[in-house]
Short mmCIF file of C-alpha atoms and ligand atoms in Angstrom, two decimals:
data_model
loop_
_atom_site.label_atom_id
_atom_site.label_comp_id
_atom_site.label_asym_id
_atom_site.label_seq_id
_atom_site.Cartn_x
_atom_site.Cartn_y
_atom_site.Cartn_z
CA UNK A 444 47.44 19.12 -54.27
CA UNK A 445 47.39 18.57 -50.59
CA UNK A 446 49.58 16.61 -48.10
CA UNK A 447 49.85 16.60 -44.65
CA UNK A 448 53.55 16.93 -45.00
CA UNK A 449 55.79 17.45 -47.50
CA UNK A 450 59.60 16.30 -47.76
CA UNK A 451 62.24 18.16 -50.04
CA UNK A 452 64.54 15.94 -50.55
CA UNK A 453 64.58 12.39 -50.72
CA UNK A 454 67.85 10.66 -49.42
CA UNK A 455 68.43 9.23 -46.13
CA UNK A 456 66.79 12.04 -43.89
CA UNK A 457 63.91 12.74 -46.37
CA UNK A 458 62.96 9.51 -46.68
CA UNK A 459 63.35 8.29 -42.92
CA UNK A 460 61.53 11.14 -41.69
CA UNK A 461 58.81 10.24 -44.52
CA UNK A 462 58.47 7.02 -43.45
CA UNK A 463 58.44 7.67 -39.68
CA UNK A 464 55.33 10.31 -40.29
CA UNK A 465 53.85 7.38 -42.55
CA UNK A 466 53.75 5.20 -39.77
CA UNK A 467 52.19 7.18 -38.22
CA UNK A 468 49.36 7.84 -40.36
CA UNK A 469 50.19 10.53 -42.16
CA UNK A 470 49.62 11.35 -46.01
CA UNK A 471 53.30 12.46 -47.37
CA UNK A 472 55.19 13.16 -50.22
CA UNK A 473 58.70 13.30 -50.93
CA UNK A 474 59.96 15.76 -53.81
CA UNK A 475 63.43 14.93 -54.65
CA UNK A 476 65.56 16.52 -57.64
CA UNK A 477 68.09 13.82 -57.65
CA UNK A 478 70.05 11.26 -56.24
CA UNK A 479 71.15 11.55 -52.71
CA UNK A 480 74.46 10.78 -51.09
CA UNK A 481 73.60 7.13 -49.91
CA UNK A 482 74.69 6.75 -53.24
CA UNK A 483 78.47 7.24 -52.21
CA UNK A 484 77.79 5.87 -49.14
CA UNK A 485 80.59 3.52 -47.56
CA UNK A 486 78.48 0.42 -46.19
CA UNK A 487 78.30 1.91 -42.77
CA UNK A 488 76.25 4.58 -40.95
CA UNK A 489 78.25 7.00 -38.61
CA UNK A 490 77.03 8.60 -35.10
CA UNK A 491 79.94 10.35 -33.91
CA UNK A 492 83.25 8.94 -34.43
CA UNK A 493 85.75 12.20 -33.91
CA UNK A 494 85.30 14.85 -31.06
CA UNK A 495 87.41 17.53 -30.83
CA UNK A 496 90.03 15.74 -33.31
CA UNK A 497 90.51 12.72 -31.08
CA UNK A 498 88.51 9.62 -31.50
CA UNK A 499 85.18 8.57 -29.94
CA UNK A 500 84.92 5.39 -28.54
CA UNK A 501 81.53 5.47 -27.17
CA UNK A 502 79.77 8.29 -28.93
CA UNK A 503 76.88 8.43 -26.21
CA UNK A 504 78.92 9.36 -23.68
CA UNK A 505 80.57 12.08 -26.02
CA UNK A 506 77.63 14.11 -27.08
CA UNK A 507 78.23 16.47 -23.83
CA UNK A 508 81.45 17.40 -25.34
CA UNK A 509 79.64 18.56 -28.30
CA UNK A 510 79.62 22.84 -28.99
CA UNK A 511 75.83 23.62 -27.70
CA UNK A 512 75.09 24.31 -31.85
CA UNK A 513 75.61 20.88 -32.72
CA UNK A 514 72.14 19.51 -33.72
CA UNK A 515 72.94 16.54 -31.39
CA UNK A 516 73.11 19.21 -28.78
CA UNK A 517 69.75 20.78 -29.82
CA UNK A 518 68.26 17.27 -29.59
CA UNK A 519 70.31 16.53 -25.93
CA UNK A 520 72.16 13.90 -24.97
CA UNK A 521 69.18 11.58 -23.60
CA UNK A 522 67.00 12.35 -26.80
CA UNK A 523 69.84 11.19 -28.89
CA UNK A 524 70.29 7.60 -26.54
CA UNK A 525 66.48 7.25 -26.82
CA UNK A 526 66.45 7.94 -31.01
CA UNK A 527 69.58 5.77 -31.62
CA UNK A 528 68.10 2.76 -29.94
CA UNK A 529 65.29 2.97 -32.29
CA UNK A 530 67.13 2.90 -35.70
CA UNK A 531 68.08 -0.82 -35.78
CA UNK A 532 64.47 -1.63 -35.88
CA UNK A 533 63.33 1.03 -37.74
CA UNK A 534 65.33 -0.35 -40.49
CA UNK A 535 65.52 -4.20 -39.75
CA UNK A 536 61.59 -3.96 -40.15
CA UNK A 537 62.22 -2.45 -43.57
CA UNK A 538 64.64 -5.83 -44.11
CA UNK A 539 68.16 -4.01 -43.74
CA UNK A 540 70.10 -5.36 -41.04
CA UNK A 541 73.34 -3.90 -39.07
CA UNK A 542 75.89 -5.19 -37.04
CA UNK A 543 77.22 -2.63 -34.38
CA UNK A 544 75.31 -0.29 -31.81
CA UNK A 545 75.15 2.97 -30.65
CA UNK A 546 76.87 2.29 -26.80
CA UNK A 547 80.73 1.45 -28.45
CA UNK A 548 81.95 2.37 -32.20
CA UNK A 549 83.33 -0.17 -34.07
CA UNK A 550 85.82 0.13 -37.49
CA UNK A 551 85.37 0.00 -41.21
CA UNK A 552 87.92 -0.66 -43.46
CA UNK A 553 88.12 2.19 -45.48
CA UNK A 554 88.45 1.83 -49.70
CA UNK A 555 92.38 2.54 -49.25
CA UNK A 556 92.58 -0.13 -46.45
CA UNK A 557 92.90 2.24 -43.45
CA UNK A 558 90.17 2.04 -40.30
CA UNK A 559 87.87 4.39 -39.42
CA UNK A 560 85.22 4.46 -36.57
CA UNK A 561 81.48 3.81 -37.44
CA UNK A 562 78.45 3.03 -35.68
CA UNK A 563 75.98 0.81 -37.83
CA UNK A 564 77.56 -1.83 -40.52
CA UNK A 565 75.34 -3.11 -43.36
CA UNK A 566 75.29 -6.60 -42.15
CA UNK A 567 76.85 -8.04 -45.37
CA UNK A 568 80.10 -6.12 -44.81
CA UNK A 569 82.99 -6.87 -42.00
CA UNK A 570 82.58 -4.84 -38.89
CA UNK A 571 86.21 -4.72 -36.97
CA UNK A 572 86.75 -4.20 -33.16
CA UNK A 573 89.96 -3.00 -32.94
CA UNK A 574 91.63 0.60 -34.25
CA UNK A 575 95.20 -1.07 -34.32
CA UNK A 576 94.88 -4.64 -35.66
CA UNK A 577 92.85 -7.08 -37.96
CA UNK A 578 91.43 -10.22 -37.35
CA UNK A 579 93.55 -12.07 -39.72
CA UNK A 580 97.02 -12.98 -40.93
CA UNK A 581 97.15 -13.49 -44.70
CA UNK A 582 94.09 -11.78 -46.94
CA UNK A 583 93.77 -12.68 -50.60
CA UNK A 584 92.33 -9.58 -52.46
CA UNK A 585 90.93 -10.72 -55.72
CA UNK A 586 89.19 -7.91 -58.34
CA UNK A 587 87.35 -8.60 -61.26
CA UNK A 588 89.56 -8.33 -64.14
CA UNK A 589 89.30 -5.02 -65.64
CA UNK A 590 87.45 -3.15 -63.02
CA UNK A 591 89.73 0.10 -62.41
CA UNK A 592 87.35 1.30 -59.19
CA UNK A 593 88.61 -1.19 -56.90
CA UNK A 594 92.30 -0.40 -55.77
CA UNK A 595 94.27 -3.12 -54.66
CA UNK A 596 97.18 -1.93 -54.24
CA UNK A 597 96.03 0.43 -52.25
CA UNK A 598 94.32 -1.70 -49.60
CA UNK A 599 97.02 -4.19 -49.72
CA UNK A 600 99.60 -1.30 -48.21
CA UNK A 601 97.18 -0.20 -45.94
CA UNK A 602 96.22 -3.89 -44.18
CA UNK A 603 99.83 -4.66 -44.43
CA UNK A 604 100.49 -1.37 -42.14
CA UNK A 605 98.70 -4.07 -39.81
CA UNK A 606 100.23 -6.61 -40.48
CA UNK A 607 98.15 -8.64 -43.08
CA UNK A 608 100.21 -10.81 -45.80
CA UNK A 609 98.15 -9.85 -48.74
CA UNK A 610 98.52 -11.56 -52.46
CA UNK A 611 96.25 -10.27 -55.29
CA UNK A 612 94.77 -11.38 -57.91
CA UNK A 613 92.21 -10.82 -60.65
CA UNK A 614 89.16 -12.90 -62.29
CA UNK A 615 87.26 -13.42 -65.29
CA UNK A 616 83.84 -14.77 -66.02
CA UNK A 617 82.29 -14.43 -69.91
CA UNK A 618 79.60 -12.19 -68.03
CA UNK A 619 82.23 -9.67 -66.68
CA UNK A 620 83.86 -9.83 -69.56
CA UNK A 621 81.14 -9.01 -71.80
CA UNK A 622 81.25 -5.80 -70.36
CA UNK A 623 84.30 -4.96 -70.32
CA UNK A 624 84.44 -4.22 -74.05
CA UNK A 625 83.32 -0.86 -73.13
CA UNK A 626 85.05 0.97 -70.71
CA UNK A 627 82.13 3.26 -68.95
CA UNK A 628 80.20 -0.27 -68.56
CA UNK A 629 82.43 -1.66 -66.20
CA UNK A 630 81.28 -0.17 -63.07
CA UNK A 631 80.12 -1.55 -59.73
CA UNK A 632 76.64 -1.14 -60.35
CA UNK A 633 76.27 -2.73 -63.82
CA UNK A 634 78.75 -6.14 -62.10
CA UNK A 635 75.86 -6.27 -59.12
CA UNK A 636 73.51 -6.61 -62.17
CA UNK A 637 75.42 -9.17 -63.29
CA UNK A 638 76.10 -11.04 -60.08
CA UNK A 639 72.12 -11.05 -58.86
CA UNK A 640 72.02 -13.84 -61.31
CA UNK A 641 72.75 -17.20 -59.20
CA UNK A 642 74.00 -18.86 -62.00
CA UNK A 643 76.71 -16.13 -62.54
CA UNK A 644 77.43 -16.10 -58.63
CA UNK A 645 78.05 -19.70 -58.47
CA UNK A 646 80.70 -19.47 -61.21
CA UNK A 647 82.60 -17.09 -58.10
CA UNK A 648 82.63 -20.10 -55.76
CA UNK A 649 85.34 -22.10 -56.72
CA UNK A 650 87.68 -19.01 -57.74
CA UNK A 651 87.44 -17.72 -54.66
CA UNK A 652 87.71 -21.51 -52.84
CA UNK A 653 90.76 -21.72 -54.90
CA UNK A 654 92.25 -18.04 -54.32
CA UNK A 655 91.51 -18.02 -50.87
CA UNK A 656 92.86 -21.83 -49.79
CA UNK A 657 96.10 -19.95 -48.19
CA UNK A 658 94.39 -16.86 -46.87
CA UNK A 659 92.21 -15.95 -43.64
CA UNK A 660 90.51 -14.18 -45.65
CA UNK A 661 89.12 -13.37 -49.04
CA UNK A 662 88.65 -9.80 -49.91
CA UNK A 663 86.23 -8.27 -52.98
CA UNK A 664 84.68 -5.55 -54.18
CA UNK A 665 81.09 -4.54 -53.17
CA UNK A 666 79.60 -5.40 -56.45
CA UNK A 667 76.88 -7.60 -54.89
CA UNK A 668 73.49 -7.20 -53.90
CA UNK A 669 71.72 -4.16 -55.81
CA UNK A 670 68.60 -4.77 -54.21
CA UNK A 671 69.26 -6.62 -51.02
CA UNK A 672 71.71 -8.72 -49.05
CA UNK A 673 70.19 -12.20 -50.90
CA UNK A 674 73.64 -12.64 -53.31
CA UNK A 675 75.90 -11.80 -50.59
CA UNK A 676 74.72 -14.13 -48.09
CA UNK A 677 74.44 -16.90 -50.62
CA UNK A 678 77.84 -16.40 -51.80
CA UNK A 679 78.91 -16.54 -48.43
CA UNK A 680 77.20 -19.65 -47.36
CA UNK A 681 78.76 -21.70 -50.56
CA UNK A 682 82.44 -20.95 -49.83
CA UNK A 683 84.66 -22.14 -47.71
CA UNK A 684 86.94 -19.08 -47.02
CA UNK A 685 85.90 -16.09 -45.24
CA UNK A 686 84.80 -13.37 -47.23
CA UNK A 687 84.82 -9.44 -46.52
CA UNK A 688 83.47 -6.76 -48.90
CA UNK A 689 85.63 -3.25 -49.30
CA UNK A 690 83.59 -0.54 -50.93
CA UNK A 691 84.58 0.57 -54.37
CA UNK A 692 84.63 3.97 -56.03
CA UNK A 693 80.83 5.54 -56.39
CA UNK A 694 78.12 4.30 -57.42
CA UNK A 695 78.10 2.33 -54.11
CA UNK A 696 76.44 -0.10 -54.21
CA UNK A 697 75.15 -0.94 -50.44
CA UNK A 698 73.93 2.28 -50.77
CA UNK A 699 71.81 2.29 -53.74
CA UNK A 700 70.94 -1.13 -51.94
CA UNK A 701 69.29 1.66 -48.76
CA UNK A 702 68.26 3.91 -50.86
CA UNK A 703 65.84 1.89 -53.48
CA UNK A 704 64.76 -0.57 -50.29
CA UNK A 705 63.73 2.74 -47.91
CA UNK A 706 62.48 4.76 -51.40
CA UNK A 707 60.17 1.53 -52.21
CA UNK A 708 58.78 0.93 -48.45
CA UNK A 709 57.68 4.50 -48.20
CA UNK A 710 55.80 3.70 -51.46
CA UNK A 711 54.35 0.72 -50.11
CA UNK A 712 53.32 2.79 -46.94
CA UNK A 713 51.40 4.75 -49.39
CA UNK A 714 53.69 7.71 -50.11
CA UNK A 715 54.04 9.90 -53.11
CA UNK A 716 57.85 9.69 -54.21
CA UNK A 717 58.53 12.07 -56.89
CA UNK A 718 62.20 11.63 -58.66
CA UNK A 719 63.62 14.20 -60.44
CA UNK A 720 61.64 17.45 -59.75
CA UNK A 721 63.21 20.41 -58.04
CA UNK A 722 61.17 22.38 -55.26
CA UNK A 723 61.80 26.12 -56.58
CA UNK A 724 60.56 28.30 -54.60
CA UNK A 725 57.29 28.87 -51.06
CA UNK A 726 54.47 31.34 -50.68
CA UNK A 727 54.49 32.54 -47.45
CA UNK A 728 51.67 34.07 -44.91
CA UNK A 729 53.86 35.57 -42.23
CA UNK A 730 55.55 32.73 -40.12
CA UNK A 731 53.61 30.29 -41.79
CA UNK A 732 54.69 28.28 -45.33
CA UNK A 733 51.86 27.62 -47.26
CA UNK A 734 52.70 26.13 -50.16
CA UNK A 735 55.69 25.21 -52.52
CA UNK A 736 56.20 25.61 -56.45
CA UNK A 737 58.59 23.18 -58.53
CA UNK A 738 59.79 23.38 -61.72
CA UNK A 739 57.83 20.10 -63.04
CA UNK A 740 54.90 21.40 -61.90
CA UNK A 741 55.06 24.59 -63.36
CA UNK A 742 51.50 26.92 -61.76
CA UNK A 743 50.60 24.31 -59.82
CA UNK A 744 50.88 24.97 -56.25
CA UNK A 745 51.72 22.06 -53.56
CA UNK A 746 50.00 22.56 -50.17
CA UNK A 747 50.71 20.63 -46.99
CA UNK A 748 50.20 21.34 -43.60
CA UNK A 749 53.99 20.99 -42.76
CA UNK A 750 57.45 20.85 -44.79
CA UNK A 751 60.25 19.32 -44.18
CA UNK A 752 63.78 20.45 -46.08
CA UNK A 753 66.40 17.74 -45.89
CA UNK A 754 67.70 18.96 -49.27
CA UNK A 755 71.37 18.41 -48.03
CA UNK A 756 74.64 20.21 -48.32
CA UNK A 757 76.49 22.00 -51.24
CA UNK A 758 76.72 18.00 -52.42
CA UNK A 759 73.49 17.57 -53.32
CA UNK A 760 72.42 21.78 -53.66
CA UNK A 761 70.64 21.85 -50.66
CA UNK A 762 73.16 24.81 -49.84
CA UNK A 763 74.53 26.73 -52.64
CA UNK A 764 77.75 29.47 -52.82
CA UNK A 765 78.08 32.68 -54.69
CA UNK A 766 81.16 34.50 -55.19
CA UNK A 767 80.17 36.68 -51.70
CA UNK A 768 77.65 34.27 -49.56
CA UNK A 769 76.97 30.96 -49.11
CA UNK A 770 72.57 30.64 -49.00
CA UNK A 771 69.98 28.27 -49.23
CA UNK A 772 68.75 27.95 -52.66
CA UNK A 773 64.99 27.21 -52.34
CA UNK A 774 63.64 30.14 -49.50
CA UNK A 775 66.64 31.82 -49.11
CA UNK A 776 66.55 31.03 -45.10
CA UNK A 777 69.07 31.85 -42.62
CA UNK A 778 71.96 30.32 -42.83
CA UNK A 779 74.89 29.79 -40.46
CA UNK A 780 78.21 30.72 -42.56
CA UNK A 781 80.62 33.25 -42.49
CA UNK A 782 80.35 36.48 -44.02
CA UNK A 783 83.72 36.83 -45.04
CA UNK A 784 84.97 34.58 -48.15
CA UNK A 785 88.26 33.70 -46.95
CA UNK A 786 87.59 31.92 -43.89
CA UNK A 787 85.02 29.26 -45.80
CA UNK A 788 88.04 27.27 -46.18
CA UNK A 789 91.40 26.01 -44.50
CA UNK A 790 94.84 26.19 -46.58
CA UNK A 791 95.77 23.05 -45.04
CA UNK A 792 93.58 20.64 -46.96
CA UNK A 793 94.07 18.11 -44.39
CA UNK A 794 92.24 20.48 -41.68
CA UNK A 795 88.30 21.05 -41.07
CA UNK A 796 87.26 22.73 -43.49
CA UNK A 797 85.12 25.62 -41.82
CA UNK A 798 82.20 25.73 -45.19
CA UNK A 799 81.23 21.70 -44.31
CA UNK A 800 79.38 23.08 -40.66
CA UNK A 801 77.65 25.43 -42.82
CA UNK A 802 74.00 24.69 -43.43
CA UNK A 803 70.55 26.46 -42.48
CA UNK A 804 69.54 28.01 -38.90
CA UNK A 805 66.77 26.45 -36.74
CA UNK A 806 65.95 27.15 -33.69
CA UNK A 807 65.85 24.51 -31.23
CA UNK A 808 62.82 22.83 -32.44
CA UNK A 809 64.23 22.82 -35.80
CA UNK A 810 62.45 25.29 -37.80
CA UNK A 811 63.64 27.02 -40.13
CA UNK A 812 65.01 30.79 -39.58
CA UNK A 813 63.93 33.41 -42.72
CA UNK A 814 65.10 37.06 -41.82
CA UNK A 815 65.63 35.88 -38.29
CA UNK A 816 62.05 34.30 -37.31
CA UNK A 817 61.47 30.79 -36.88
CA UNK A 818 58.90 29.58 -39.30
CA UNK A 819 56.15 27.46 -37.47
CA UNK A 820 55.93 24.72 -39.94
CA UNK A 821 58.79 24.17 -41.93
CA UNK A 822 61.21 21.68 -40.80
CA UNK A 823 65.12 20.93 -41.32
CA UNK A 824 66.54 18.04 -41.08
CA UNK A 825 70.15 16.47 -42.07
CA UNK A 826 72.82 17.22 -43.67
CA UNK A 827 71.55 20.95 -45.09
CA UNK A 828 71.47 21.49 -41.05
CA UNK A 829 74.46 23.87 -39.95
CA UNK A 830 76.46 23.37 -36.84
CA UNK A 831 78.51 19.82 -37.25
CA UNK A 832 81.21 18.26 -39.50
CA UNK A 833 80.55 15.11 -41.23
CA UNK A 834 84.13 14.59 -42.25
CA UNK A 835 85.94 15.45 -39.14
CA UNK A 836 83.36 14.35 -36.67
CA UNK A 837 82.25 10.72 -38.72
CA UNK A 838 78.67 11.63 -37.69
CA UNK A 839 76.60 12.42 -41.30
CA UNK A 840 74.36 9.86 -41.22
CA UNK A 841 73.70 9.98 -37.62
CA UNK A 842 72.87 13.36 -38.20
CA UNK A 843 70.70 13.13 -40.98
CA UNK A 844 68.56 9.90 -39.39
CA UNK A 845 68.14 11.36 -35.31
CA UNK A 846 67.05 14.86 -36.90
CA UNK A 847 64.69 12.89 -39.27
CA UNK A 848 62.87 11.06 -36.47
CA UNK A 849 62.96 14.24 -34.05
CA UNK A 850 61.18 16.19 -36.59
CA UNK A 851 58.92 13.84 -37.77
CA UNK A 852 57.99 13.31 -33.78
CA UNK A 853 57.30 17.00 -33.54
CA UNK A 854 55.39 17.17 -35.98
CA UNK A 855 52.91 13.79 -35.39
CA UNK A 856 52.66 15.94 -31.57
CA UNK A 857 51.53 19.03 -32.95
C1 LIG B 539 80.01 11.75 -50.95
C2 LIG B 539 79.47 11.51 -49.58
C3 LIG B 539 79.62 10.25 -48.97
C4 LIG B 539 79.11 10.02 -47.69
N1 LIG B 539 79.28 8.79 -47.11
C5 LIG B 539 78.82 8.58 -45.85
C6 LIG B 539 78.98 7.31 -45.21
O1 LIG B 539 79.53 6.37 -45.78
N2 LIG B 539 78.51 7.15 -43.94
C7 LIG B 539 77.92 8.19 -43.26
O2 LIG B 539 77.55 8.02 -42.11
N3 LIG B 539 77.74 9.38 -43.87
C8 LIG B 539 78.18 9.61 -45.11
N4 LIG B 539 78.00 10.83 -45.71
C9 LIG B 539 77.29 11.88 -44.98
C10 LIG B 539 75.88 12.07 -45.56
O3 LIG B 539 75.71 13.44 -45.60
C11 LIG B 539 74.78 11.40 -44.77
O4 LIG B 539 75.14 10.09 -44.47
C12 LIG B 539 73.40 11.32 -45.45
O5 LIG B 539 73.36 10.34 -46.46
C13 LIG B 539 72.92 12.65 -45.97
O6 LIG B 539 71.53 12.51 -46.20
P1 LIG B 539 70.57 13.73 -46.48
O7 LIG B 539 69.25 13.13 -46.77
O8 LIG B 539 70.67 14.74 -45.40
O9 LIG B 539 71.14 14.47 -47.79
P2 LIG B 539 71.38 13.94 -49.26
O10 LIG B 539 71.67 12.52 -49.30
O11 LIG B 539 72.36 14.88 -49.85
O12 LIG B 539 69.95 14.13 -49.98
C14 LIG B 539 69.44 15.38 -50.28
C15 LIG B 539 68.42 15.21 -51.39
O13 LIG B 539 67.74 16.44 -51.60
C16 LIG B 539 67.55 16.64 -52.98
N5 LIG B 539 67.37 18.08 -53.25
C17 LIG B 539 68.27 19.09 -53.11
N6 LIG B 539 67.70 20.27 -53.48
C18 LIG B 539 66.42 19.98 -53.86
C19 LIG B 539 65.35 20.76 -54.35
N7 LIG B 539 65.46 22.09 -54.54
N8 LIG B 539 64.18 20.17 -54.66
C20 LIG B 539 64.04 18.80 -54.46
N9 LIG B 539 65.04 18.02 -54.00
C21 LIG B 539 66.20 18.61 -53.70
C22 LIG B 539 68.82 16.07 -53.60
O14 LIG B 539 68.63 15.77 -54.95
C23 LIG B 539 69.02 14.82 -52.73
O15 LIG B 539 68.31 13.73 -53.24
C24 LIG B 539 78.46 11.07 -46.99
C25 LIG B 539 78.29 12.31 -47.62
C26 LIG B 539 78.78 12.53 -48.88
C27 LIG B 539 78.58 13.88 -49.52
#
């Protein structure tokens, strides 16, 4: 089988650089072993909200500070303004809207209630100005009776740290409850499957009319729109109180949400999605990759003309550890890590952790490294890419969407 590209990995940076390279005529397919990390994702897409441990207020203007391996320094600073100010319509075209832009951060309120600085909000959730305060006086956070992943008490201390009089509460429809009976049912994922039905979302508007008469605002858990915005925005046009959404535990569900709405438009742009195979191993012809193997597909041999690897990090096995080196799993390529064991990590769990800037070596074109040579058409993109800190520097999705559209521009010029 031949492509002109092929993508391992299909989460956010497989899947946006797929797309891009659709659009722009190509014939692509996207190998992907699993689910991706969208599927913990908090509502909100990151560019760069931490430099240098203090926080980022416009992340534009901070890319200079960045250490020269940081892939938004291999991409430079203008290359990053330019690719930023093409994501909201990348992705509004696709029907997934944002609030927030790339020239200021704004805050998310984290699932323990604290605020953390983001760049792009899914346009159903509550973007906040402000690091130090909240928009509102007294909250009511109401749960869904039963439903242990959304912690209450938890975000109650934290938006009282601010100030916010919360009360909560818990409520009960025969639907919920009909899952309930078994414990493992009760998830976020399965109550969005039960609140796509209007008739089942209605039953929410006078609880929360009632719940939230006192309050500023009325506070639930994401459990609404699995496959796109539709439930939340008719929810919020029938009541009359204000309502924000706080992510629960995993599976998130704004982020299955991205993932199944960006998975289905590369289909309809004619792409071959393939769920659940793993890309084992590449033949090689010098600097050149000419074709991958995968354990589905046994003999048979996938050719392309290029390859992109946005398998991500140790998350999703896109970087794997052995008791003496950290490698990559599918070429064995370069990778940037230290030698030594004991510096992967920091005692102090509260520190960076040195092993989450580990990832594969490019050069700065972003092709891959094997025994120190670039190869001249195999690609890496997101978060398998060494050289930046998703954690400490809020910037993982950023990452893995500029680095998507950069490669899939170099490789629609070659
Ligand atoms: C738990 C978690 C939560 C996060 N939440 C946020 C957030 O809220 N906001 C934010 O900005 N960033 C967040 N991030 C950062 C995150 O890394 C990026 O946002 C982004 O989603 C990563 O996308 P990716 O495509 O690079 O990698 P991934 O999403 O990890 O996707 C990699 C894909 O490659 C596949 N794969 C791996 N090996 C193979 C193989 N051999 N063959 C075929 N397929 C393979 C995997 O199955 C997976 O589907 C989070 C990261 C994690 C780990």
């Amino acid at each position: 089988m031949k492509f002109d590209t092929i993508i391992i990995g299909g989460g956010l940076s497989g899947l946006t650089c797929a797309i891009s390279l659709s659009k722009k005529g190509q014939k692509c397919a996207v190998i992907s072993a699993g689910q991706s990390a969208l599927h913990f994702c908090s509502g909100s897409f990151d560019l760069l909200g931490y430099s240098n441990g203090s926080l980022v207020n416009e992340p534009l203007k901070a890319i200079a500070s960045l250490p020269e391996t940081h892939p938004y320094s291999l991409l430079g600073a203008d290359r990053v303004a330019s690719l930023t100010a093409s994501v909201k319509p990348f992705f509004s075209e696709m029907g997934i809207t944002f609030h927030g832009d790339e020239s200021r951060n704004h805050f998310r309120i984290t699932p323990m209630g604290g605020l953390k600085p983001t760049w792009l909000t899914l346009s159903d959730f509550t973007p906040i100005e402000t690091a130090d305060s909240l928009p509102w006086k007294k909250a009511a956070i109401l749960n869904v009776s039963g439903f242990l992943d959304f912690h209450t008490a938890f975000i109650a201390d934290g938006l009282e740290k601010f100030g916010v009089e919360c009360s909560i509460s818990a409520f009960s429809l025969p639907e919920t409850d009909r899952i309930r009976k078994n414990p493992s049912e009760m998830r976020s994922s399965n109550l969005a499957r039960i609140f796509e039905e209007e008739e089942t979302l209605r039953k929410l508007v006078p609880i929360v009319n009632e719940r939230g008469k006192d309050a500023d605002i009325v506070i639930l858990p994401s459990v609404f729109g699995l496959f796109s915005s539709r439930s939340m925005e008719l929810l919020k046009s029938l009541t009359s109180v204000p309502i924000c959404l706080l992510p629960a535990i995993p599976p998130s569900v704004p982020g299955i949400r991205v993932q199944y709405i960006i998975r289905e438009y590369f289909r309809h742009l004619g792409g071959i999605y393939t769920l659940g195979d793993t890309v084992a191993s590449g033949k090689f012809n010098g600097d050149v990759l000419k074709s991958i193997s995968t354990v589905n597909q046994g003999d048979i041999e996938l050719k392309a003309d290029n390859f992109v690897l946005a398998s991500g990090s140790f998350f999703s096995h896109g970087l794997a550890a052995q008791y003496k080196c950290v490698y990559e799993p599918i070429f064995n390529l370069d990778v940037v890590a230290d030698a030594d064991r004991s510096s992967w990590c920091d005692s102090n769990f509260f520190e960076s952790q040195p092993y989450m800037s580990y990832g594969v070596a490019t050069d700065a074109d972003f092709h891959a490294k094997l025994g120190g040579k670039s190869i001249r058409n195999l690609y890496v993109a997101g978060s398998v890419l060494s050289g930046f800190n998703p954690v400490k520097e809020s910037c993982g999705a950023g990452v893995s969407i500029l680095t998507a559209l950069h490669v899939a521009d170099l490789i629609a010029k070659k």
